[in-house]
Structure formats: structure tokens, C-alpha cells
Short mmCIF file of C-alpha atoms in Angstrom, two decimals:
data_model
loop_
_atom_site.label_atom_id
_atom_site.label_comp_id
_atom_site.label_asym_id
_atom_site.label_seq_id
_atom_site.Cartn_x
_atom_site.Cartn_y
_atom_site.Cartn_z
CA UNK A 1 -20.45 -76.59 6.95
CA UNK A 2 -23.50 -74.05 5.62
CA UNK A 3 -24.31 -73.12 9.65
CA UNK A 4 -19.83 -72.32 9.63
CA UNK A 5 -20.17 -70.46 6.73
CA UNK A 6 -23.31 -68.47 7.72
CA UNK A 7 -22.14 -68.04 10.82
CA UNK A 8 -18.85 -66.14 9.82
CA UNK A 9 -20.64 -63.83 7.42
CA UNK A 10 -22.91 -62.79 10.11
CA UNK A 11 -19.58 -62.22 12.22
CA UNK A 12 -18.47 -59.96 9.67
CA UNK A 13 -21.39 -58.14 9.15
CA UNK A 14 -21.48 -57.21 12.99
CA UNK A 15 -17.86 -56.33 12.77
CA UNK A 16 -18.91 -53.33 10.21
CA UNK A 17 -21.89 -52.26 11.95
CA UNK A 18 -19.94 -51.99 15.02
CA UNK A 19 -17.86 -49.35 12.46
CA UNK A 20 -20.83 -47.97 11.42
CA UNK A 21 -21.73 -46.63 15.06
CA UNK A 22 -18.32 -45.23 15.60
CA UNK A 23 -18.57 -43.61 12.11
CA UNK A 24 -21.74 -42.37 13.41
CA UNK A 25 -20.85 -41.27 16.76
CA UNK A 26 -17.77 -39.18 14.91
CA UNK A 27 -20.18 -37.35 12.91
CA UNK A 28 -22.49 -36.74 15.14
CA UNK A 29 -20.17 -35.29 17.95
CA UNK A 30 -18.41 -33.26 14.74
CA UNK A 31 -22.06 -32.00 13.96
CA UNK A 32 -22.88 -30.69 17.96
CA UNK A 33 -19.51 -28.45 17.73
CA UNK A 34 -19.56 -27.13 14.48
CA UNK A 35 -23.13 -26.27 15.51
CA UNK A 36 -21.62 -25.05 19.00
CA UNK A 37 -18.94 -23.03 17.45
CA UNK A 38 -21.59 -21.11 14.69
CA UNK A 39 -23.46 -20.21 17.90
CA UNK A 40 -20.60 -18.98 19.68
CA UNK A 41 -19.27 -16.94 16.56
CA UNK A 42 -22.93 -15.53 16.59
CA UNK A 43 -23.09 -14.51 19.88
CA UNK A 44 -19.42 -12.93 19.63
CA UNK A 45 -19.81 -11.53 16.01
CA UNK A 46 -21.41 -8.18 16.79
CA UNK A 47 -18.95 -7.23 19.61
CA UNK A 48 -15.99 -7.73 17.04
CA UNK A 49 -17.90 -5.45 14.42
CA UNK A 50 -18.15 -2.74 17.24
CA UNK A 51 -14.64 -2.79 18.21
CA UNK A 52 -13.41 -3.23 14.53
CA UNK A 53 -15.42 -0.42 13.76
CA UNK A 54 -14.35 1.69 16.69
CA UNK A 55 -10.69 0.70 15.94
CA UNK A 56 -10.93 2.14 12.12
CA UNK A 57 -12.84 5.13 12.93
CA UNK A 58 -10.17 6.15 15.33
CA UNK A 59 -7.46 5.32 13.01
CA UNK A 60 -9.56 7.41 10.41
CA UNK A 61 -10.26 10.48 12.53
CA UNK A 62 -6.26 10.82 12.97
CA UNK A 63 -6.03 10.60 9.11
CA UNK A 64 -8.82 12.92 8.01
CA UNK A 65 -6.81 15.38 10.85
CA UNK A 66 -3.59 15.54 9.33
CA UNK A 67 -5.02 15.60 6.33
CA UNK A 68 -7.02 18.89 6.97
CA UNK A 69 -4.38 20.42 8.68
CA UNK A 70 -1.91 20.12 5.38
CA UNK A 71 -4.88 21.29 3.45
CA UNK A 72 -5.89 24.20 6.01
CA UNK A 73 -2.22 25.00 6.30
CA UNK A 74 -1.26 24.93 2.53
CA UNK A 75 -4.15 27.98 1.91
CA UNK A 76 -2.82 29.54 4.78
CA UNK A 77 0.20 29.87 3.48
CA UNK A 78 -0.37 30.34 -0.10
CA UNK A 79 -2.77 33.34 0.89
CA UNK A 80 -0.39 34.36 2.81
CA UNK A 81 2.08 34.78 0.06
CA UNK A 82 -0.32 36.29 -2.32
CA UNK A 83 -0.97 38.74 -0.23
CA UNK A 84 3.10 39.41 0.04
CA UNK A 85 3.72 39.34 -4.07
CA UNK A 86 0.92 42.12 -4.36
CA UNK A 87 2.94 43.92 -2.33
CA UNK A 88 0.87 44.64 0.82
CA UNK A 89 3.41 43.07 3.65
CA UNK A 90 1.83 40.66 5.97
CA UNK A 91 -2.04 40.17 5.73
CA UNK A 92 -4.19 41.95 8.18
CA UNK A 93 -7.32 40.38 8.21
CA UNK A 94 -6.96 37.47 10.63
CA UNK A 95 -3.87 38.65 10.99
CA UNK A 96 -2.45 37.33 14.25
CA UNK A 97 -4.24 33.96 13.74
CA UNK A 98 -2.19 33.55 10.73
CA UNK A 99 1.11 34.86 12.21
CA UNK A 100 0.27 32.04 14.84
CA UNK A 101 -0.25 29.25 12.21
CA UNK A 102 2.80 30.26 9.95
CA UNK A 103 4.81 29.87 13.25
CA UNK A 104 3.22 26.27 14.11
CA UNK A 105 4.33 24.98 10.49
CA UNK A 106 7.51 26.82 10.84
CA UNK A 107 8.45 24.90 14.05
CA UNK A 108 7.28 21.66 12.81
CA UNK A 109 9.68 22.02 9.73
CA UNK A 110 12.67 22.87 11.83
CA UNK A 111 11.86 20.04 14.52
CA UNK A 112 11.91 17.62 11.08
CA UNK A 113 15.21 19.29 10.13
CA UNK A 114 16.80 18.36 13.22
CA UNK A 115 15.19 14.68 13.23
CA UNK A 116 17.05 14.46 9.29
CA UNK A 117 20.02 16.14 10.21
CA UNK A 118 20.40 13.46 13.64
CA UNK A 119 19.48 10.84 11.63
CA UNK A 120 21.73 11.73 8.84
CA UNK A 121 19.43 11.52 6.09
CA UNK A 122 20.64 12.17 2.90
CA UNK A 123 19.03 14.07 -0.33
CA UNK A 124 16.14 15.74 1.13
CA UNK A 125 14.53 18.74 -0.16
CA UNK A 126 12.10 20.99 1.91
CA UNK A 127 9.12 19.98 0.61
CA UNK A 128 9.14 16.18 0.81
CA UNK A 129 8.29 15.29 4.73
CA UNK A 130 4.06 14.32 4.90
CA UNK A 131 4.08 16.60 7.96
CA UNK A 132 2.12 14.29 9.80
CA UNK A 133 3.33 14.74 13.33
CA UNK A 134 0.78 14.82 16.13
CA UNK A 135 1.50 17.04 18.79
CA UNK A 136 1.82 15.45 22.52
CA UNK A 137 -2.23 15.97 23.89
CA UNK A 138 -3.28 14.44 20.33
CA UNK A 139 -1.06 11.41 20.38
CA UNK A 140 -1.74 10.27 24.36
CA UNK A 141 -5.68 10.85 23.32
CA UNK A 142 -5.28 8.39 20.49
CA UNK A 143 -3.12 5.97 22.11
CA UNK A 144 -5.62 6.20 25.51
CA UNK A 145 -9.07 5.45 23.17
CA UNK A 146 -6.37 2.42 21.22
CA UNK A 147 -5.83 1.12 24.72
CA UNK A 148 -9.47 0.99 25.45
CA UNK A 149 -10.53 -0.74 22.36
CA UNK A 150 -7.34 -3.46 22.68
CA UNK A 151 -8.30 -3.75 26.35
CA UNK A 152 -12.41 -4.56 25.40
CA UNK A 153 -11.35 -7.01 22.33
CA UNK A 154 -9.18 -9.21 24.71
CA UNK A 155 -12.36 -10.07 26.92
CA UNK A 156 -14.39 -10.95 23.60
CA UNK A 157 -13.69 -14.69 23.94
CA UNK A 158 -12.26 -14.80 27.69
CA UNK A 159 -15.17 -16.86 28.80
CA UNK A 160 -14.91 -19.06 25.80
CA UNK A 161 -13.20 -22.26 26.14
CA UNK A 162 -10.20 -23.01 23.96
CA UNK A 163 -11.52 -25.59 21.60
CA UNK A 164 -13.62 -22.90 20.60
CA UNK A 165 -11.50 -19.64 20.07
CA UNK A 166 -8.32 -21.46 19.59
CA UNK A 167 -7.67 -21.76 15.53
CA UNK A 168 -5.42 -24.17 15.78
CA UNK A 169 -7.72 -26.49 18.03
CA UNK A 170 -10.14 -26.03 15.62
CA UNK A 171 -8.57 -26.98 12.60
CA UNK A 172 -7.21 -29.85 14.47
CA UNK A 173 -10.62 -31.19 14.75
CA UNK A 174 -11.45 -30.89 10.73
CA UNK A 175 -8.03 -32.52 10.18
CA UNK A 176 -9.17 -35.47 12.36
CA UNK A 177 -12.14 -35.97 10.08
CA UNK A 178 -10.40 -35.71 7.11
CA UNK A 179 -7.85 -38.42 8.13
CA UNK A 180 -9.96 -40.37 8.94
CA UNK A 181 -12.65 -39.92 5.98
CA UNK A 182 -11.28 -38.11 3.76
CA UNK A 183 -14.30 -38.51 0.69
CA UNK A 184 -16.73 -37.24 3.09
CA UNK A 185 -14.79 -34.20 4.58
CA UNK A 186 -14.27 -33.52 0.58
CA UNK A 187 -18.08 -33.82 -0.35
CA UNK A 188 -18.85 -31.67 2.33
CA UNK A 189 -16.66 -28.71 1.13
CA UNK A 190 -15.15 -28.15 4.04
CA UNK A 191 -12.39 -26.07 2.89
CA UNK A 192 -15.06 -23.74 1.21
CA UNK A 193 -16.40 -23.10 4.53
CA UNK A 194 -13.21 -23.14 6.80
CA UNK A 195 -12.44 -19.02 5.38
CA UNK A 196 -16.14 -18.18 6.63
CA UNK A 197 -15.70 -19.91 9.68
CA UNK A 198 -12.36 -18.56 10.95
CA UNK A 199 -13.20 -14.92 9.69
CA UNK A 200 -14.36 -13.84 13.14
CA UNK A 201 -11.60 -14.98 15.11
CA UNK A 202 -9.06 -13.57 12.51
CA UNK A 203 -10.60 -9.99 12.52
CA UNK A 204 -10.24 -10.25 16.24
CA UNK A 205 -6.62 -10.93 15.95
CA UNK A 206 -6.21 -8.03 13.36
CA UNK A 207 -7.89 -5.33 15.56
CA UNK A 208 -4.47 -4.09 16.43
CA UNK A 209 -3.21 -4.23 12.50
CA UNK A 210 -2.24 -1.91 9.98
CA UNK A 211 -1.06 -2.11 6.67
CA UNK A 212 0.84 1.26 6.99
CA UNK A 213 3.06 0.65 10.19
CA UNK A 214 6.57 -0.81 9.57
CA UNK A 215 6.24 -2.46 13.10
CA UNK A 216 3.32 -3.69 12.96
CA UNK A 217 3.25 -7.53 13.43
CA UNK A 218 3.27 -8.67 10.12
CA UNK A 219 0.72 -10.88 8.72
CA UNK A 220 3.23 -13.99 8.31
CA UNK A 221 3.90 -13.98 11.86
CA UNK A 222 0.14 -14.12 13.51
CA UNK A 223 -0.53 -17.06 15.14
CA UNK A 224 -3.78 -16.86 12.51
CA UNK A 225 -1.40 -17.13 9.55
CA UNK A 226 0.65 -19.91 11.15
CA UNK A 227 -2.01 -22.05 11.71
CA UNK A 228 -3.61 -21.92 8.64
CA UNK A 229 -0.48 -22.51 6.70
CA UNK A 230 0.05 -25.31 8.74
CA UNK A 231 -3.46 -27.08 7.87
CA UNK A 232 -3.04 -26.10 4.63
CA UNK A 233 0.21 -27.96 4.16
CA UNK A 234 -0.18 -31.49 5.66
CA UNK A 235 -0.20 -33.74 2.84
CA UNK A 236 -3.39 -35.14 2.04
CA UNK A 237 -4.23 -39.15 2.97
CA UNK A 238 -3.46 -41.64 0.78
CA UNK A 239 -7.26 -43.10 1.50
CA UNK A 240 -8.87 -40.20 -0.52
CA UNK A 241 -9.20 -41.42 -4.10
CA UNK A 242 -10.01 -37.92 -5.16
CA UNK A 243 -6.97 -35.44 -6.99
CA UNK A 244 -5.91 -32.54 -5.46
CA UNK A 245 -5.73 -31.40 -1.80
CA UNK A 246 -8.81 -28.49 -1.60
CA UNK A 247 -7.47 -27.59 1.34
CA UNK A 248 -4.29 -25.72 -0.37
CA UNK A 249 -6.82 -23.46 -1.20
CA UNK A 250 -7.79 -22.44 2.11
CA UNK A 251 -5.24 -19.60 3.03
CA UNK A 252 -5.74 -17.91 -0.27
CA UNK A 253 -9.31 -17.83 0.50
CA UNK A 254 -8.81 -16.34 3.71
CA UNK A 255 -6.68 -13.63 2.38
CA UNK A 256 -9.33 -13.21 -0.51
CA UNK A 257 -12.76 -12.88 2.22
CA UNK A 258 -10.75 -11.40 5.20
CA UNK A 259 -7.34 -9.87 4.73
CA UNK A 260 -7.99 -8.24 1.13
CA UNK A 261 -11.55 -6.36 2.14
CA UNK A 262 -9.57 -5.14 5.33
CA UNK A 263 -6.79 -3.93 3.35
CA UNK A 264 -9.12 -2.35 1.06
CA UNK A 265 -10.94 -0.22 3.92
CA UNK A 266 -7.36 1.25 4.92
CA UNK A 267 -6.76 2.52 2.10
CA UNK A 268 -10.06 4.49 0.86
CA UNK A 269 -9.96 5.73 4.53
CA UNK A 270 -6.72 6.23 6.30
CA UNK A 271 -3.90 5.77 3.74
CA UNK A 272 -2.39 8.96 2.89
CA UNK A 273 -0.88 8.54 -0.74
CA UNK A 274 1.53 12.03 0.02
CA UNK A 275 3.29 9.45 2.72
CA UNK A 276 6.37 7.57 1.37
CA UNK A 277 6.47 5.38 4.41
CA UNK A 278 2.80 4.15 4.18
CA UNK A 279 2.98 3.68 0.47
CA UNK A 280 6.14 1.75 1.03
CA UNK A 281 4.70 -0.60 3.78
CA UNK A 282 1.45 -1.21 1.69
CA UNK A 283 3.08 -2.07 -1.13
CA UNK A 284 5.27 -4.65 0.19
CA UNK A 285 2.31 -6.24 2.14
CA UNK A 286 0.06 -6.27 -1.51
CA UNK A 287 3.24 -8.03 -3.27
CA UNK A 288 3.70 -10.70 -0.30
CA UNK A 289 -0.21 -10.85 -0.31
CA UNK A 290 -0.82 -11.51 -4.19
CA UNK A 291 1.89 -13.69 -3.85
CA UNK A 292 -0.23 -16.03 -2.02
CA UNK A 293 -3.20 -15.58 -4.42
CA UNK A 294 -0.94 -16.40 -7.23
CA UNK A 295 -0.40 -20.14 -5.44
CA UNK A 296 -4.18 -20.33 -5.43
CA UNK A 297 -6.04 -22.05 -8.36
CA UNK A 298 -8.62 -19.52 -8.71
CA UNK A 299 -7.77 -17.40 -11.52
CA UNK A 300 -8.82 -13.97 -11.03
CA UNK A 301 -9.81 -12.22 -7.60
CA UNK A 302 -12.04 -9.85 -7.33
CA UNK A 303 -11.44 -8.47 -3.95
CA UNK A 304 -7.74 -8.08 -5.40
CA UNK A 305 -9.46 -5.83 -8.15
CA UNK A 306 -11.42 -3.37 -5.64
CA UNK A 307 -8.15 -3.28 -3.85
CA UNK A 308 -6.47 -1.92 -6.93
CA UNK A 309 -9.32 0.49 -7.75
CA UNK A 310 -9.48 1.74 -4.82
CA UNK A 311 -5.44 2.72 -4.32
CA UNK A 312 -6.17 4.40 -8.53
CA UNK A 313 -9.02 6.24 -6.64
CA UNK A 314 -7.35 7.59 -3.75
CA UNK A 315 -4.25 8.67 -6.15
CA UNK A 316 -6.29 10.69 -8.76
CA UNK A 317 -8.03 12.25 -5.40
CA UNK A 318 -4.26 13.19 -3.93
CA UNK A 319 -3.28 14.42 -7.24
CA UNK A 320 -6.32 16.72 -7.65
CA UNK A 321 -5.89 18.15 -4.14
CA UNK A 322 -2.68 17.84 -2.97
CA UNK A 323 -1.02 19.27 -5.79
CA UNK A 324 -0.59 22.73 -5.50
CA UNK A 325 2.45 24.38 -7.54
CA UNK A 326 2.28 28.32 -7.65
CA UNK A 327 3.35 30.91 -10.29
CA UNK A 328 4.69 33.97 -8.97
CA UNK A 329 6.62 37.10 -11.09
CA UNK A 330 9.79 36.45 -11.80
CA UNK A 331 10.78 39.43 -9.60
CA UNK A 332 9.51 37.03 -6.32
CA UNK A 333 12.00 34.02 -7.11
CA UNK A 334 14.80 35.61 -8.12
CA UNK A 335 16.16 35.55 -4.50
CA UNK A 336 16.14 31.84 -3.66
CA UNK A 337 16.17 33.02 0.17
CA UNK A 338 12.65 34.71 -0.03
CA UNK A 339 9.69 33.51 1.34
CA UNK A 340 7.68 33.37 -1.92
CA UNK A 341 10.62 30.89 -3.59
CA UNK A 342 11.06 28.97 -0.86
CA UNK A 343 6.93 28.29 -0.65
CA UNK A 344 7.34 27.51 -4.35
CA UNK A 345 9.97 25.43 -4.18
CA UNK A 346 8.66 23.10 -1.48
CA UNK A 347 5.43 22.45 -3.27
CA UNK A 348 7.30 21.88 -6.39
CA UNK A 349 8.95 18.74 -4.47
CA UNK A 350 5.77 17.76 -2.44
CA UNK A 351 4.67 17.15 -5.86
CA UNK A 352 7.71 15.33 -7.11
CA UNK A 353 7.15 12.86 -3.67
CA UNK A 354 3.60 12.18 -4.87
CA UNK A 355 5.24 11.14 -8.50
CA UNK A 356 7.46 8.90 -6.68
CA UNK A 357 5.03 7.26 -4.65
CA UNK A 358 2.56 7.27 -7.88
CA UNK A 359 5.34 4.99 -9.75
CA UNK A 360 6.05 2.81 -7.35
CA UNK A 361 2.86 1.28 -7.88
CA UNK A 362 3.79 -0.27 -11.28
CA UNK A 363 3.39 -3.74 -11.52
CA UNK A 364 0.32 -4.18 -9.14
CA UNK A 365 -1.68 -1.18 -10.80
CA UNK A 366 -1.81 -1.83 -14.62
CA UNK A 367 0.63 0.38 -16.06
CA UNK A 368 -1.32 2.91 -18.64
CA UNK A 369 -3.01 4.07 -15.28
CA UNK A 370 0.37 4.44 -13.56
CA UNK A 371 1.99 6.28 -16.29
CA UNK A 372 -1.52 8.46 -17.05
CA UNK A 373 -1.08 9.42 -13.28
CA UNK A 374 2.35 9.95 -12.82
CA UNK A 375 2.93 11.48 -16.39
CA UNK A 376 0.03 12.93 -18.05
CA UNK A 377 -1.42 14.44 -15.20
CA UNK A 378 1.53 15.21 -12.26
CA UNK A 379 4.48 15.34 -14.53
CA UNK A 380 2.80 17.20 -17.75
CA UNK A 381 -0.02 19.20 -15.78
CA UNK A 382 2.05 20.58 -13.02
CA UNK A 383 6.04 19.67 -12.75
CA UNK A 384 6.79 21.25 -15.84
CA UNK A 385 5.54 24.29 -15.64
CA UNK A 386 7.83 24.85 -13.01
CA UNK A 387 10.59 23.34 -14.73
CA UNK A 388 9.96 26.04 -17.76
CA UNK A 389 10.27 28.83 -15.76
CA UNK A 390 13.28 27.51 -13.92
CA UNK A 391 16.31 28.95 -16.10
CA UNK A 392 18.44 26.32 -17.24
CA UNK A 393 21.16 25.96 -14.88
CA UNK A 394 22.39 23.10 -11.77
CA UNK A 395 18.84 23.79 -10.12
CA UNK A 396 16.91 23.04 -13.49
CA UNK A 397 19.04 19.55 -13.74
CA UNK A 398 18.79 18.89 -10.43
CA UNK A 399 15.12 18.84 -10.45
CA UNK A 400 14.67 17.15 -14.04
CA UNK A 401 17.26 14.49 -13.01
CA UNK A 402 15.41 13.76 -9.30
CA UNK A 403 12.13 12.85 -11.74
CA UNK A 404 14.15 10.68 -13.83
CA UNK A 405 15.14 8.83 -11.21
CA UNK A 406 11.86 7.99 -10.35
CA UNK A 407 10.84 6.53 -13.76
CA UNK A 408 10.90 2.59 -13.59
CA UNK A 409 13.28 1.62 -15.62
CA UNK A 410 11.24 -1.21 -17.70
CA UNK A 411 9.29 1.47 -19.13
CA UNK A 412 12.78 2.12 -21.42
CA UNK A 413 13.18 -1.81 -22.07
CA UNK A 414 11.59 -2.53 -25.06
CA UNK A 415 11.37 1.20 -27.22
CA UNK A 416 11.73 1.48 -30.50
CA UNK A 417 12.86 3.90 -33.14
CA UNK A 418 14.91 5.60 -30.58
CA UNK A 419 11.94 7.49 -29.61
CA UNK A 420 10.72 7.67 -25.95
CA UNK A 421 7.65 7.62 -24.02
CA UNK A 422 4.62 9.88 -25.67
CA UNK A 423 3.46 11.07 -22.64
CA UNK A 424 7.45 12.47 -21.77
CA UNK A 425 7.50 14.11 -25.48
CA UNK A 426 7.28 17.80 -23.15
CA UNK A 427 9.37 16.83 -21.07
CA UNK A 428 12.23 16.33 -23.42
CA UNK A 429 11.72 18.97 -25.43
CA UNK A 430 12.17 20.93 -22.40
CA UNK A 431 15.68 19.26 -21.81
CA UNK A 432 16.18 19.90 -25.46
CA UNK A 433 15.67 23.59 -25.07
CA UNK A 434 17.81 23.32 -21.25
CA UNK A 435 20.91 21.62 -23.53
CA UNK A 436 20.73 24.55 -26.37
CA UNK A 437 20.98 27.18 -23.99
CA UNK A 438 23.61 25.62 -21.21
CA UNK A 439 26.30 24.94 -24.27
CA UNK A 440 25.46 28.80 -25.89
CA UNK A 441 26.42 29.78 -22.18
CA UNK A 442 29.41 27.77 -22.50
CA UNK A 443 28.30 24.97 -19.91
CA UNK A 444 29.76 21.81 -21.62
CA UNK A 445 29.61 19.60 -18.56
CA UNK A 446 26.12 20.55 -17.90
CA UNK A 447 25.18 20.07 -21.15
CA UNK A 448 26.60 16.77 -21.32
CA UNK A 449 24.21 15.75 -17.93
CA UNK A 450 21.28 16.88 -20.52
CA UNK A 451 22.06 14.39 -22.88
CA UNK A 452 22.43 11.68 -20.54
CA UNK A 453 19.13 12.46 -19.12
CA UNK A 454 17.37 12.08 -22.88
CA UNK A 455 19.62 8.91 -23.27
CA UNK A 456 18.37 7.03 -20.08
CA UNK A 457 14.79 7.78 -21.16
CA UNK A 458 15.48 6.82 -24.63
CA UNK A 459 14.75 10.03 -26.65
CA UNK A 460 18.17 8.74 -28.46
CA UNK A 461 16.80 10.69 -31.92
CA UNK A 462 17.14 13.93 -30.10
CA UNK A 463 20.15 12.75 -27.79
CA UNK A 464 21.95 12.18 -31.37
CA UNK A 465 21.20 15.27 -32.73
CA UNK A 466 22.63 17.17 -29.80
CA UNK A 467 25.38 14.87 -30.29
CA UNK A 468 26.40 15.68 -34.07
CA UNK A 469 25.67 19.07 -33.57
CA UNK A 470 28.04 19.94 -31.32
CA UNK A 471 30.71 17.16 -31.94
CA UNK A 472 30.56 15.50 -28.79
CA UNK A 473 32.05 12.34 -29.86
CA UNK A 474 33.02 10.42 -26.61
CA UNK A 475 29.25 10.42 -26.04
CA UNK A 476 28.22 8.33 -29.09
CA UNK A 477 29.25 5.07 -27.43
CA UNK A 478 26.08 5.78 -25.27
CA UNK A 479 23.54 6.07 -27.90
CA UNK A 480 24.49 2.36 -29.28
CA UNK A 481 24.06 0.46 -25.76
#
């Protein structure tokens, strides 16, 4: 009976060390390709930096262009009118260079007025288009050196077998080991490393990306994003006795060591804050992105912060020198048709573009910096001074109601003492002053579109007083919403 017994313990005993050497032979095979795959990321590594590199400096070149050529063209043309208010006619000095350039800009404008005017857009004012066209030679150049970069980062991992360049293949093989030992794949933090690991074959994939381009493949749809979601999503196994599945965690820590840095180095580089289109686009990828992050455990990010300083950064640098809103004598406005109000007037809504795309950035950037930008500085420093030597009149509302419209409304939520904003005090003394004058002139209706101005952005004090003072009753009912 005691040579039975023994006999079956020893049978069990062999039955686990015969375990033991497939546990073994698992870990050891996992340990020759992870080892594999770090020297194959190594190898490949500084051919992606070189054609990431050569990607962003391309895309950065075409920025800082455009960029210059506003700026070039904007003291061009402001000389250019200076030199027309002092009463001299055209400039001579560089004269026919200047002639040349004024004709350039002039035929870019009227090429965007017949793009609107197909297109059917609505509410534009001269003024309010980037002007970021390339001409023919400058876009086949760009999309030629693209082509060549695309073309070179295809043949990265072309010798490379699949179980080594495939993401999906490869997170197949972690989720293998953590089905089948799941404390050990936990111990070894393997969804700390997984964001490291997969970085290079991301950036690869994102070569072709930007944040600014509507139809650009968006980040959801990459067969990067898929796969990761996917790993990240299959339930963990009942075997692990641990709480928690670390490997939710893994997409929001791509996005924090890949996607946000990239992001990041678009904007301090080739985002141009005057463009609506660009500021639209990267704002919708930030709120889909910080989405993500706010699934994630971890409870602040900085990559998420440079992100944000950055886009501050770049908007204080627009505001200080793209704003440019001239004063000329009263005697060179007075006919809308000249060339002196018309220059005026089309800086005075490049401006009021910036403001919009400014605002649109509350609720990612903290909101004292979005109102010290959009207020203090565009609205205060430069829109107004316009606006007070625009006589009160349709063109005066116009422009004071397109700025309202761009205020966020949640700004007006929660005031108090039927007092508005501090930093639009100016600003509605100015309507103030625009009311007084339109109903001495006999403008009721006009006057009226004042006071619903100062009521949406709840200077309901003054509103009130306009009210009572000159009896307009039937507009009471708005003051007590």
C-alpha cells in the first residue's frame, strides 16, 4: 500500500514538471522575440526619425511660406497705402515691384471670390480667407518631395516579416501569454511597456498624418488604433486573481507617449492659428483625443499640458503679429469704395477671424487665458478702436453684433448683479454711446438691436436704463429671462 501511494505522488510530481518545461519553453520562445523585435525596432528606428523628420520639415517649410508671404504682403500693402493718405499717388521707390505684388494679392482675392460665390458661401467679409493658396509650381514641388518620403517609408519594414511589423500579430502574442498566465504577464508590466514598444511602428503609420486636414485618415480608423482598442478591450481571464485589467490603460498611454507629442510638434510649427479650417480640425481631434485620456486612470497628463501651452503660445504669437488694424483720417474712409477703407476694413475682420478662432478654444484652454486673449488683448487692444471711429449706424452693428456672436455663450450663464463680463466693460459702453446717438437720430429699430446686444451679454443694468429712458416697454420682458 506505501510503494501505491508513493508511487502515485511521484506520478504527480512528473505530471507538473512536465508543465514546468512547457511553461518554460513559452517563456523562453516569448523572451527570443521580444528580444528579436527590440533589435528589429533598433535597426529600423533611425530611418523612421529621418523620414518623420523630413515629412515635418516639408510640411513646415509650406507653413513658414504662407506665413511670410501674408506678412511680406500685409507691409506691402499697408506702405502702400501710407504712401496714398499722404497724398503722394502710388509709391515710386520699388515701384513696379509693388504694382506687381498688389496685383498677385488682388488676383488671389478675386479667384477666392469666385470659389465663395460657386460654392455659395454665405456671410463672408473681405478680410476673413487665410490666403493660403499655393500657386501650381509650389504645390506639384510639395506633393513630388511628399511622394518621395511616402514612397521611402513603405520600404522601412518590407524585408521584415509580419510577426514583426504587424501590430496586431504582435499583440496577439502578449495576449497569448496573458491567457495563459495572467500573474506573470501582470508582474512583468507588460502594458507599461506595450506604448514604448509599438511607438515605432505607429509613427510609421502616421508619416502621412495631420491634425489640420479634414481628409486626413482619422486617427480612429488606422489599423494602429484598431488594434490597440481591440487588445485593450478583451476581457481579462478569470485565472488572474489580481483587480483591474492594466491593459485598459494601454491606448491612453499610447496617445499620451506617441499621438499627444506629435500633435504638439504641429502645432508650434505648422498650425496657422489665422486658419478657421485648421483650428477647426485640431480642435475636434484634441476633444476626441482627451476623450480617451479621460477613460484612463491616470489623473493628470502632462503631454496634454505642453499641448495646451503650446496652442496659448502660438495664439499670443498670432495676436502680436498678425494683428494689424490701421488708423487713417477720416477724410480716407469716408468713401467705403476707396482703397484705404477697403484695406482697413479687411484687417478689421482678419482680426475678428482670429477672435473667433481664439474662443473656440474654451473648454480645452482654461478659460481666464481664453478670455485674456480674445478680450483683453484682440477685442480691447485692437477691435474697438475701430469700432469707435466707426459712426454708429448698420455697419457699426453689424460689426459689434458679428463679435457677439462669437462669445461662448456659458460665459453669460452664471452673472450676477446684471453686470457683464469686466473685460467687455469698453465694449458696452461703446454700444451704450452707439444706442444714445442712433435713437437722437431717430433710429428706433436700430436702437432696439443695441439693446439686445447688451442683453445677450448681460450688461442688463445698462440694457434697463436704456430701457426706462426711452419707454421702450415691449423690451422689458427681455431683461427678466
Amino acid at each position: 500500500m506505501e510503494d501505491i501511494e508513493s508511487s502515485k505522488i511521484t506520478v504527480q510530481e512528473l505530471e507538473k514538471s512536465s508543465d514546468a518545461a512547457m511553461n518554460y519553453k513559452f517563456y523562453r520562445g516569448m523572451k527570443t522575440y521580444v528580444e528579436n523585435l527590440v533589435n528589429c525596432f533598433n535597426e529600423k528606428l533611425k530611418y523612421i526619425d529621418e523620414l518623420e523628420s523630413a515629412v515635418h520639415a516639408l510640411l513646415q517649410q509650406q507653413a513658414t511660406s504662407v506665413l511670410k508671404r501674408r506678412q511680406d504682403d500685409l507691409k506691402m500693402e499697408s506702405a502702400y497705402m501710407q504712401h496714398l493718405t499722404a497724398g503722394n499717388g502710388k509709391p515710386t521707390n520699388d515701384g513696379l515691384e509693388s504694382d506687381e505684388r498688389m496685383k498677385l494679392l488682388k488676383h488671389r482675392r478675386a479667384c477666392r471670390r469666385q470659389l465663395r460665390a460657386r460654392s455659395q458661401k454665405a456671410a463672408h467679409h473681405e478680410g476673413m480667407s487665410s490666403d493660403d493658396e499655393l500657386c501650381v509650381t509650389e504645390l506639384a514641388e510639395f506633393q513630388k518631395s511628399k511622394d518621395n518620403i511616402l514612397e521611402e517609408s513603405r520600404k522601412i519594414f518590407e524585408d521584415v516579416h509580419a510577426d514583426f511589423c504587424d501590430i496586431r500579430k504582435i499583440l496577439l502574442k502578449f495576449q497569448e501569454w496573458k491567457e495563459k498566465f495572467p500573474d506573470s504577464y501582470c508582474d512583468a508590466y507588460i502594458s507599461f511597456c506595450l506604448p514604448k514598444l509599438l511607438n515605432p511602428l505607429i509613427r510609421v503609420q502616421l508619416i502621412n498624418w495631420s491634425p489640420f486636414e479634414q481628409n486626413s485618415a482619422d486617427l480612429e480608423e488606422m489599423p494602429w488604433f484598431r488594434a490597440v482598442k481591440e487588445f485593450s478591450d478583451v476581457k481579462k481571464s478569470s485565472e488572474s486573481k489580481r483587480d483591474g485589467d492594466p491593459d485598459e490603460e494601454v491606448l491612453p498611454r499610447v496617445i499620451e507617449r506617441t499621438i499627444l507629442p506629435k500633435i504638439t510638434a504641429f502645432v508650434k510649427s505648422v498650425w496657422d492659428p489665422l486658419s478657421t479650417s485648421q483650428t477647426e480640425n485640431l480642435i475636434r481631434l484634441c476633444n476626441n483625443v482627451f476623450e480617451k485620456q479621460v477613460l484612463s486612470r491616470s489623473e493628470c497628463s502632462q503631454a496634454k499640458q505642453d499641448l495646451i501651452n503650446m496652442v496659448v503660445l502660438r495664439m499670443k504669437k498670432s495676436v502680436e503679429e498678425d494683428v494689424f488694424i490701421p488708423v487713417y483720417p477720416k477724410s480716407a474712409v469716408e468713401d467705403k469704395s476707396s482703397p484705404c477703407s477697403q484695406f482697413q476694413e479687411r484687417r478689421f475682420w482678419s482680426a475678428v477671424k482670429l477672435l473667433s478662432n481664439v474662443l473656440l478654444w474654451d473648454g480645452i484652454v482654461q478659460e481666464d487665458t481664453v478670455r485674456d486673449l480674445g478680450l483683453s488683448k484682440l477685442l480691447n487692444r485692437y477691435l474697438l478702436l475701430n469700432l469707435f471711429n466707426t459712426p454708429p449706424g448698420p455697419e457699426n452693428i453689424e460689426k459689434c453684433k458679428e463679435v457677439v456672436a462669437r462669445f461662448p455663450e456659458r460665459w453669460f450663464q452664471n452673472l450676477g448683479s446684471g453686470s457683464t463680463l469686466p473685460e467687455l466693460l469698453n465694449f458696452c459702453q461703446h454700444l451704450l454711446q452707439c444706442a444714445r446717438t442712433l435713437h437722437r437720430n431717430n433710429h428706433s429699430d436700430e436702437t432696439e438691436e443695441v439693446i439686445l446686444l447688451l442683453v445677450k451679454v448681460k450688461a442688463l443694468c445698462i440694457a434697463e436704463e436704456l430701457i426706462e429712458e426711452y419707454k421702450l416697454e415691449h423690451l422689458r420682458s427681455l431683461i427678466r429671462k
